[in-house]
Short mmCIF file of C-alpha atoms and ligand atoms in Angstrom, two decimals:
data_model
loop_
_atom_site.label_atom_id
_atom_site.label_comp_id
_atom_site.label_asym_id
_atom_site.label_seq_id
_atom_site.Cartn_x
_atom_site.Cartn_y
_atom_site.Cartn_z
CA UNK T 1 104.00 -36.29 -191.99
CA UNK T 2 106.23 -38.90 -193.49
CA UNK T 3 109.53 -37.12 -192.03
CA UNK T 4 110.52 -37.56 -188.82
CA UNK T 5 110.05 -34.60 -186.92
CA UNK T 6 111.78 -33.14 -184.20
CA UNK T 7 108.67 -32.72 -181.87
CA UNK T 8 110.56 -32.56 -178.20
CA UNK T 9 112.43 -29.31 -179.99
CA UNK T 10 108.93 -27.43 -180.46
CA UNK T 11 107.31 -29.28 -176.79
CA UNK T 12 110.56 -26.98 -175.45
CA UNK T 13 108.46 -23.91 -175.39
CA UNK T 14 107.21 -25.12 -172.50
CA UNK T 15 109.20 -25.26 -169.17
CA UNK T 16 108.19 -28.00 -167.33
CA UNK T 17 109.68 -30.36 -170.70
CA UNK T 18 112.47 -28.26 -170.89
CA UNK T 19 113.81 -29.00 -167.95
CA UNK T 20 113.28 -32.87 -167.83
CA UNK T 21 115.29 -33.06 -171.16
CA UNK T 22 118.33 -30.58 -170.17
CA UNK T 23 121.14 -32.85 -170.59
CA UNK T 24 123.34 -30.23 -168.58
CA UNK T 25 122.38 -28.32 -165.04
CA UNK T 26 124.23 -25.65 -163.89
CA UNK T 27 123.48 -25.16 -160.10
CA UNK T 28 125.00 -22.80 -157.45
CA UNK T 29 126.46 -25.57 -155.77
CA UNK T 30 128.98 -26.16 -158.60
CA UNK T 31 130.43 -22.73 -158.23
CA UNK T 32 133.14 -21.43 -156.66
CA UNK T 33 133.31 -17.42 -155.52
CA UNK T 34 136.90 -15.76 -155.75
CA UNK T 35 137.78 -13.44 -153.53
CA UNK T 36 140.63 -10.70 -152.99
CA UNK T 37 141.73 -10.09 -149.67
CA UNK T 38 144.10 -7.20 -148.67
CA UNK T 39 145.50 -5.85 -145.21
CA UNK T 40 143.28 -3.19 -143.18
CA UNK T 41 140.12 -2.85 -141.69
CA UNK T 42 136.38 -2.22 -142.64
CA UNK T 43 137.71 -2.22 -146.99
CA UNK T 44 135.81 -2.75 -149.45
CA UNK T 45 137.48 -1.61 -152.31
CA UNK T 46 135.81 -1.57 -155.92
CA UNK T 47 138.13 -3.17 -158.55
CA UNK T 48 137.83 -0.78 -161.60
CA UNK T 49 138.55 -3.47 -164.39
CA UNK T 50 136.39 -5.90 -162.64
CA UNK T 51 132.80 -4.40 -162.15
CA UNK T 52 131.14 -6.04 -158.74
CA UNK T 53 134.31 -7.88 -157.55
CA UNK T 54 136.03 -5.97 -154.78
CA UNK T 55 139.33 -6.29 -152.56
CA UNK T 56 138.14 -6.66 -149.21
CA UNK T 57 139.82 -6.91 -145.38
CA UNK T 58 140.03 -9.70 -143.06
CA UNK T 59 137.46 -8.31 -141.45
CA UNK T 60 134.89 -7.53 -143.92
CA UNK T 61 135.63 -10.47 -146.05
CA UNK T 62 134.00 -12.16 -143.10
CA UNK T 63 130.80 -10.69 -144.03
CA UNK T 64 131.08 -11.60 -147.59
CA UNK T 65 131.78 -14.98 -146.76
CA UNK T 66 128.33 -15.39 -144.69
CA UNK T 67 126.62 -13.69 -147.26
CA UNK T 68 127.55 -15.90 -149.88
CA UNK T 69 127.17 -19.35 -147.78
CA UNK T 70 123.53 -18.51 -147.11
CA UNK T 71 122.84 -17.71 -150.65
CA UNK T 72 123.92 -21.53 -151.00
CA UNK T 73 127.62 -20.88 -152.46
CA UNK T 74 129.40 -23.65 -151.32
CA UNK T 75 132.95 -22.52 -151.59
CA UNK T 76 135.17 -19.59 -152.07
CA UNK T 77 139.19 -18.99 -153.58
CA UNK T 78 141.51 -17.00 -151.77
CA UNK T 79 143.77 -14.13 -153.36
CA UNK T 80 146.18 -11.91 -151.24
CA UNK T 81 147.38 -8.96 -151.69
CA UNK T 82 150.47 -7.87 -149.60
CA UNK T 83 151.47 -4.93 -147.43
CA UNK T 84 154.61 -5.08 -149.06
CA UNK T 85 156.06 -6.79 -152.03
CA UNK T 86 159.56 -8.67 -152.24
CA UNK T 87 161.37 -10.60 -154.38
CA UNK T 88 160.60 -13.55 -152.57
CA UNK T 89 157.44 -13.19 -151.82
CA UNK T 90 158.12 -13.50 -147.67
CA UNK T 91 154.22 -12.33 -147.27
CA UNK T 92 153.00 -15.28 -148.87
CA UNK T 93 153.63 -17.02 -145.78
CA UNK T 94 154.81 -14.85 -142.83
CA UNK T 95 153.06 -14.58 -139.74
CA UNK T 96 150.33 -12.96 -140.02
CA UNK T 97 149.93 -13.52 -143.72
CA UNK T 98 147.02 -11.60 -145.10
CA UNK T 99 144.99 -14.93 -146.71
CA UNK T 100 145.66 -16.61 -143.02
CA UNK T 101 143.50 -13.79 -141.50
CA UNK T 102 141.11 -14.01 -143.69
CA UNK T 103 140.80 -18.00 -143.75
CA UNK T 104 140.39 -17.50 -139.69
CA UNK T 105 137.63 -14.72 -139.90
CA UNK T 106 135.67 -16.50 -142.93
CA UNK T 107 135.97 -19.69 -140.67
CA UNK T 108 134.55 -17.77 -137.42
CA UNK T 109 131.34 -16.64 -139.41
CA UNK T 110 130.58 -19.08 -141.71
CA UNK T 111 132.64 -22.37 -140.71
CA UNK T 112 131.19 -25.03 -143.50
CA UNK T 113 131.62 -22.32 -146.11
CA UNK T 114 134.86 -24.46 -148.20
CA UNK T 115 137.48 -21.68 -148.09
CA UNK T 116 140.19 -22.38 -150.85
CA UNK T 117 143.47 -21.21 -151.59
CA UNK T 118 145.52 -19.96 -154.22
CA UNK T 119 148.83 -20.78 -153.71
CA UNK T 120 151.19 -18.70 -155.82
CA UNK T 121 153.87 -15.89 -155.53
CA UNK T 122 153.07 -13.40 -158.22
CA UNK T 123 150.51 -11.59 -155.79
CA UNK T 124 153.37 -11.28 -153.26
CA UNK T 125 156.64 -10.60 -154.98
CA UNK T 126 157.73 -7.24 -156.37
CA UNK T 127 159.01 -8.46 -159.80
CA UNK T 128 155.42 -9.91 -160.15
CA UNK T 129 156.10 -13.60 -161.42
CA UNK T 130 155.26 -16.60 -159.89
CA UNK T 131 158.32 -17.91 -158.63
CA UNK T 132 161.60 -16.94 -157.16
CA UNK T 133 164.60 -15.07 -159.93
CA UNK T 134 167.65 -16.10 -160.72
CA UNK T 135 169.70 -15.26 -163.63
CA UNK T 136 169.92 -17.81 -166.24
CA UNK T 137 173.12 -19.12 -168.05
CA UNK T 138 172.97 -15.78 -170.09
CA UNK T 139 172.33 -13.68 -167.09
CA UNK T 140 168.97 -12.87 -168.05
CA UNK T 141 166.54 -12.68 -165.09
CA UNK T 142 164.45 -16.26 -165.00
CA UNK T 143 162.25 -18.17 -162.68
CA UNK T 144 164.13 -20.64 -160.40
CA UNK T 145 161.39 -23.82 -160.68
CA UNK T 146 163.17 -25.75 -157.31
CA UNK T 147 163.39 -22.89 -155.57
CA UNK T 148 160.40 -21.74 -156.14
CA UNK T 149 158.72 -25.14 -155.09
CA UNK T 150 160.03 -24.49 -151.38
CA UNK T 151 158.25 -21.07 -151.33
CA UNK T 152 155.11 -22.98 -152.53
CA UNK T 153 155.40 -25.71 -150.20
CA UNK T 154 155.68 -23.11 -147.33
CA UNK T 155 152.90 -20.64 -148.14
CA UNK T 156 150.51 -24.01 -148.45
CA UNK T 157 151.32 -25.02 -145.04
CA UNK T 158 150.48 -21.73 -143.49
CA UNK T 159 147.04 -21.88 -145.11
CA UNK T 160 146.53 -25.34 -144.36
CA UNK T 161 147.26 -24.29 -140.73
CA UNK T 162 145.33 -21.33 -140.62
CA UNK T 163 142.49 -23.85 -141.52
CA UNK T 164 142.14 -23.76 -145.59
CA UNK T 165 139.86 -26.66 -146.61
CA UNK T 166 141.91 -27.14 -149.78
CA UNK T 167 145.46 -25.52 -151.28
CA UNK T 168 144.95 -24.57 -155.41
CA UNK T 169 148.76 -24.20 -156.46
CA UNK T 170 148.62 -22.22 -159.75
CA UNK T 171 152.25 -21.28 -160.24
CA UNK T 172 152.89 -23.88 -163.16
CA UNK T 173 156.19 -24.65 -161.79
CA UNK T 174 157.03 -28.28 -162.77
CA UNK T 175 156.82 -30.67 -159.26
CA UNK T 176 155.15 -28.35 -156.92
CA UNK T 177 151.80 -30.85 -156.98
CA UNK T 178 154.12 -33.51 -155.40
CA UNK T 179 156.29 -31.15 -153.25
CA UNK T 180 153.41 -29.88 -151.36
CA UNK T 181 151.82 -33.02 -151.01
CA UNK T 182 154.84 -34.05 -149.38
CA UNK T 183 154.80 -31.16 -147.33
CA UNK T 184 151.11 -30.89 -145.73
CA UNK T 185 151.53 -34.96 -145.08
CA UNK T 186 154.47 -34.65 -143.27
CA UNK T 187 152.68 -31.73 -140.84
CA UNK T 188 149.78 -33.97 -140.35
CA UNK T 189 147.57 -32.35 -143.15
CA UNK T 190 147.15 -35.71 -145.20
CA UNK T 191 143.40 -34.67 -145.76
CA UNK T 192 143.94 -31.16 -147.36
CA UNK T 193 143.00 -31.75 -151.19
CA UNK T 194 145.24 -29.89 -153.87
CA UNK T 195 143.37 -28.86 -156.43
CA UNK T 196 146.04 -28.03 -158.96
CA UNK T 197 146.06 -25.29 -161.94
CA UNK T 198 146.96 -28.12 -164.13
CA UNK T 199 146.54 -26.89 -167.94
CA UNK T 200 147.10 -23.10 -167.43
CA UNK T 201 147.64 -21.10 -170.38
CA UNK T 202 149.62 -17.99 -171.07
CA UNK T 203 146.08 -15.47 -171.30
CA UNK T 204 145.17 -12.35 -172.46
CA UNK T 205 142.10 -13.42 -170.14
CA UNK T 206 143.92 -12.37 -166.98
CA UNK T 207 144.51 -8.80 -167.91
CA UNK T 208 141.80 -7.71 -165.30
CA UNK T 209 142.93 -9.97 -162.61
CA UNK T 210 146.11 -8.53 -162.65
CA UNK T 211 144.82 -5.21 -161.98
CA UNK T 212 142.65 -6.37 -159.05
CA UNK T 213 145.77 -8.45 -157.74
CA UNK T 214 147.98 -5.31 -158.26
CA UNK T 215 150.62 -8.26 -160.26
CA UNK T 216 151.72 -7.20 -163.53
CA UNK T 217 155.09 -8.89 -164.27
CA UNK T 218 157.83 -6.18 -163.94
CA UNK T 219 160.04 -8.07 -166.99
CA UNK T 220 159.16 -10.63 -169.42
CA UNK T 221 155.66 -12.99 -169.45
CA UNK T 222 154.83 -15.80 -168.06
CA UNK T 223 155.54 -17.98 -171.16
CA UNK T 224 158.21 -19.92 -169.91
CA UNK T 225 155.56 -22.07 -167.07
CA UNK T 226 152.56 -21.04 -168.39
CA UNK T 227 151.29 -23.26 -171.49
CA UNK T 228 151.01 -22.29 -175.22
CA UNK T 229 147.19 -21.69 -176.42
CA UNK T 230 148.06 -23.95 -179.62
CA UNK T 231 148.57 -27.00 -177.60
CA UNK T 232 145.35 -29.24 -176.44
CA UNK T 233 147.93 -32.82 -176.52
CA UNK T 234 150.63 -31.12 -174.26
CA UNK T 235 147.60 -30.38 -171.65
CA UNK T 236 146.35 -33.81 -171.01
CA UNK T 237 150.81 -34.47 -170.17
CA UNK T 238 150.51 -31.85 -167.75
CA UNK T 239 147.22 -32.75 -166.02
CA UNK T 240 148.55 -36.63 -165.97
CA UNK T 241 151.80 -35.70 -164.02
CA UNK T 242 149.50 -33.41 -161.48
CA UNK T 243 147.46 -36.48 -161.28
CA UNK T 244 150.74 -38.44 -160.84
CA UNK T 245 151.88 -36.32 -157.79
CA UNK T 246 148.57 -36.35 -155.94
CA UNK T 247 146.59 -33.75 -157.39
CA UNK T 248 142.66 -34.76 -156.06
CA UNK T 249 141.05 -32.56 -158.46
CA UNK T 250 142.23 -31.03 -162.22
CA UNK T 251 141.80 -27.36 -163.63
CA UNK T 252 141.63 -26.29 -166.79
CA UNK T 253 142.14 -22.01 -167.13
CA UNK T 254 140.67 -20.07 -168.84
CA UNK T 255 137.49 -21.86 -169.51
CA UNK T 256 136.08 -19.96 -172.66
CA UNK T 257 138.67 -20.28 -175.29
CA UNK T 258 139.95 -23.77 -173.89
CA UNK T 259 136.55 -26.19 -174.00
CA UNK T 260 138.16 -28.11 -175.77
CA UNK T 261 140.66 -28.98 -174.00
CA UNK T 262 138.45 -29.39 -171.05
CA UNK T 263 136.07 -32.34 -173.27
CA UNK T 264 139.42 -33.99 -173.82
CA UNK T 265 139.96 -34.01 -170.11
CA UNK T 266 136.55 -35.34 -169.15
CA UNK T 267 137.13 -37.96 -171.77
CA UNK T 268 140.71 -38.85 -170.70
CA UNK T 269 139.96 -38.91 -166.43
CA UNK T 270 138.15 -39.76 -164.12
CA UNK T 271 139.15 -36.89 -161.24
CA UNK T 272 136.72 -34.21 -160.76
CA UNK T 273 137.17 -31.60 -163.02
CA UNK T 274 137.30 -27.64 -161.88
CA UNK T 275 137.22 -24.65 -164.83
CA UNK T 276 138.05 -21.01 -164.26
CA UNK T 277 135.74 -19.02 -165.98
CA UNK T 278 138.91 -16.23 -165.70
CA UNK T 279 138.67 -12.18 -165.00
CA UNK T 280 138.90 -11.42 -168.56
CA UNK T 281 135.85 -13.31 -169.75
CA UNK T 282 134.23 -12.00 -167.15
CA UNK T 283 134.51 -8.30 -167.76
CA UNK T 284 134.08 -8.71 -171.42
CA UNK T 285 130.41 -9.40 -170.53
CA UNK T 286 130.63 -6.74 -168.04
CA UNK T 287 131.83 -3.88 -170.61
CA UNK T 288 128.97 -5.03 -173.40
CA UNK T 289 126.37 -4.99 -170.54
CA UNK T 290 127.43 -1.63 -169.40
CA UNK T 291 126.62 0.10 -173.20
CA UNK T 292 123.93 -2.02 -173.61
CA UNK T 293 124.93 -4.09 -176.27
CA UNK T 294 124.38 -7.97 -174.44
CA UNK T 295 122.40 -9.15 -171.82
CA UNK T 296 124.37 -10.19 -168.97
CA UNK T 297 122.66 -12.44 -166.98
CA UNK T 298 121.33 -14.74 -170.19
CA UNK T 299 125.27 -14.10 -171.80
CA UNK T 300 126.46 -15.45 -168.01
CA UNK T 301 123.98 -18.27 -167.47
CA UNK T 302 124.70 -19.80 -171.24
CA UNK T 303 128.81 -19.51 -170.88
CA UNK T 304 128.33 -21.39 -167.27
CA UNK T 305 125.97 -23.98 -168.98
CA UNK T 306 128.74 -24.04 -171.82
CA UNK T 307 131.64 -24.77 -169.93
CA UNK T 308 129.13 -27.54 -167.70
CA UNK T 309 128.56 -29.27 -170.52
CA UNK T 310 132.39 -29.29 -172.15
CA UNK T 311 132.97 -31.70 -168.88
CA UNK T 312 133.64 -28.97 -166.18
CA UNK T 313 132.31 -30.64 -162.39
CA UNK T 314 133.28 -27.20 -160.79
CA UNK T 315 133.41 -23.41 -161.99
CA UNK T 316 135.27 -21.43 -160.69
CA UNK T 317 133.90 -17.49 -161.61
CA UNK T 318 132.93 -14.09 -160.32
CA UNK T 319 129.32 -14.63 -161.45
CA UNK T 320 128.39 -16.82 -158.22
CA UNK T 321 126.86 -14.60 -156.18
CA UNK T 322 125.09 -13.14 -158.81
CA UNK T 323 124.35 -16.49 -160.22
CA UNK T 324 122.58 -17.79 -157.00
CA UNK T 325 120.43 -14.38 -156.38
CA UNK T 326 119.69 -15.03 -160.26
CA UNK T 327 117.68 -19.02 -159.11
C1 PBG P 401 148.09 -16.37 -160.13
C2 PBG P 401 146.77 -16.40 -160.80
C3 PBG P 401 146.32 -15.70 -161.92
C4 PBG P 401 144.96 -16.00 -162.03
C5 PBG P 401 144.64 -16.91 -161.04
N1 PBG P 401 145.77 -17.17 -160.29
C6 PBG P 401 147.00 -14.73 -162.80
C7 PBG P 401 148.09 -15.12 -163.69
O1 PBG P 401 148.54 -16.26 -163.72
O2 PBG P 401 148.55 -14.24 -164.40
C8 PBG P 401 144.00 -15.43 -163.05
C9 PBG P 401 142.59 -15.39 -162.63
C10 PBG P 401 141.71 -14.53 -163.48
O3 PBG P 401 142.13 -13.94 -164.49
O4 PBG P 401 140.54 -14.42 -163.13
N2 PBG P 401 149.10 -17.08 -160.68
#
């Protein structure tokens, strides 16, 4: 033929070349398992919106946690849910705080299992945003940033005492990557990694996290710290001033509809890079696979290669215990 041909294409059929060629891998030890914890004993409570994620106790959360490090899943994320909800959030942090119990009991059964944590408010206060209220100039209820960055600060500490491998602040209050820094240093905790929320977006995505996190916000969105979907430039600011105050690795959220953004930032630094493949992507799998209309596993495995390959070093997503039963 006088055309050249594209001959490795056709050779793919067969799996051996396939997989010497892949110019992405996706393995189990690049994801990250997040996990709802709530108070009680021996729950395991199905999350309707969220088929196969559950909120589970301290104490069975424990069993999770051992089942997922021998399947090879190297790390997990931390939600709580409260016993009561405030307007300060004074669970996020109290004694006893539910995520603290569950970082102790994950530790007791499977202790080189990375256990993560989110560090925000909305799961804790009553109002259901991520930071303190206050009324602004007009009155109008709005999120107090400083104050909120105390809060932050605070509920970090107690999970980096309670033994949390690394804090994941993903308020998107302006500071709080610097503030907590400053914070688990000064209590000795100089080699507890933040891995900061860095270009968050205001998402549809999250609907079904909100249900499992029982966090709606009461009044108003989350517009006002959360970033605009239209901006990729302002993105790259916000990840260079996490960067700035000490953040050790970046995240981009949600994954799907931002891979863009997340090439730019595998372009523009050289910090590992984390992706949350978010609730709502999730569950929009979940829903076609339930009438049948799209494979789930193939549909999972291809957006996890996707978001690989856009520059991600770590996924976060509900698919990794499936994913590693699925190698
Ligand atoms: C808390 C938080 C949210 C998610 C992770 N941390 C919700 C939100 O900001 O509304 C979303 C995760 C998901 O949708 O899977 N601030």
């Amino acid at each position: 033929m006088e055309f050249p041909i594209t001959r490795l294409r056709r050779l793919r059929r067969d799996a051996v070349i396939r997989r010497m060629t892949a110019e992405t891998t996706v393995t189990t030890g690049h994801l990250i398992m997040p996990l709802f914890v709530r108070p009680g004993t021996g729950e395991k409570r199905p999350i309707p919106s969220m088929p196969g994620a559950f909120q589970w106790s301290p104490d069975t959360i424990a069993e999770e946690a051992k089942e997922l490090a021998g399947l090879g899943v190297p790390a997990v994320l931390l939600f709580g849910i409260p016993e009561h909800k405030d307007s300060t959030g004074s669970e996020a942090d109290s004694d006893g705080a539910v995520v603290c119990r569950a970082i102790e009991s994950i530790k007791r059964a499977a202790p080189d299992l990375w256990v993560i944590t989110d560090v925000c408010l909305c799961e804790y206060t009553d109002h259901g945003h991520c930071g303190v209220i206050k009324p602004d100039r007009r009155g109008r209820p709005d999120v107090d940033n400083d104050a909120t960055l105390e809060r932050l600060a605070s509920e970090s500490l107690a999970h980096a005492q309670a033994g949390a491998d690394m804090v994941a602040p993903s308020d998107m209050m302006d500071g709080r990557v610097g503030h907590i820094r400053t914070e688990l240093d000064g209590a000795g905790f100089c080699d507890t990694p933040i891995m900061a929320y860095s270009a968050k977006y205001a998402s549809a995505f999250y609907g079904p996290f909100r249900d499992a996190a029982e966090s709606p916000p009461q009044f108003g969105d989350r517009r006002t710290y959360q970033m605009d979907p239209p901006n990729a430039r302002e993105a790259i600011r916000e990840m260079e001033l996490d960067l700035a105050e000490g953040a050790d690795i970046l995240m981009v959220k949600p994954a799907l509809a931002y891979l863009d953004v997340l090439h730019r930032a595998s372009i523009e630094f050289d910090t590992p890079l984390a992706a949350y493949n978010v609730s709502g992507e999730y569950s929009m799998v979940k829903a076609a696979a339930a009438q049948g209309w799209i494979d789930e596993k193939q549909a999972a495995i291809e957006i996890l290669t996707a978001i690989r390959r856009a520059g991600a070093s770590l996924i976060l997503t509900y698919w990794a215990k499936d994913f590693a039963r699925w190698r």
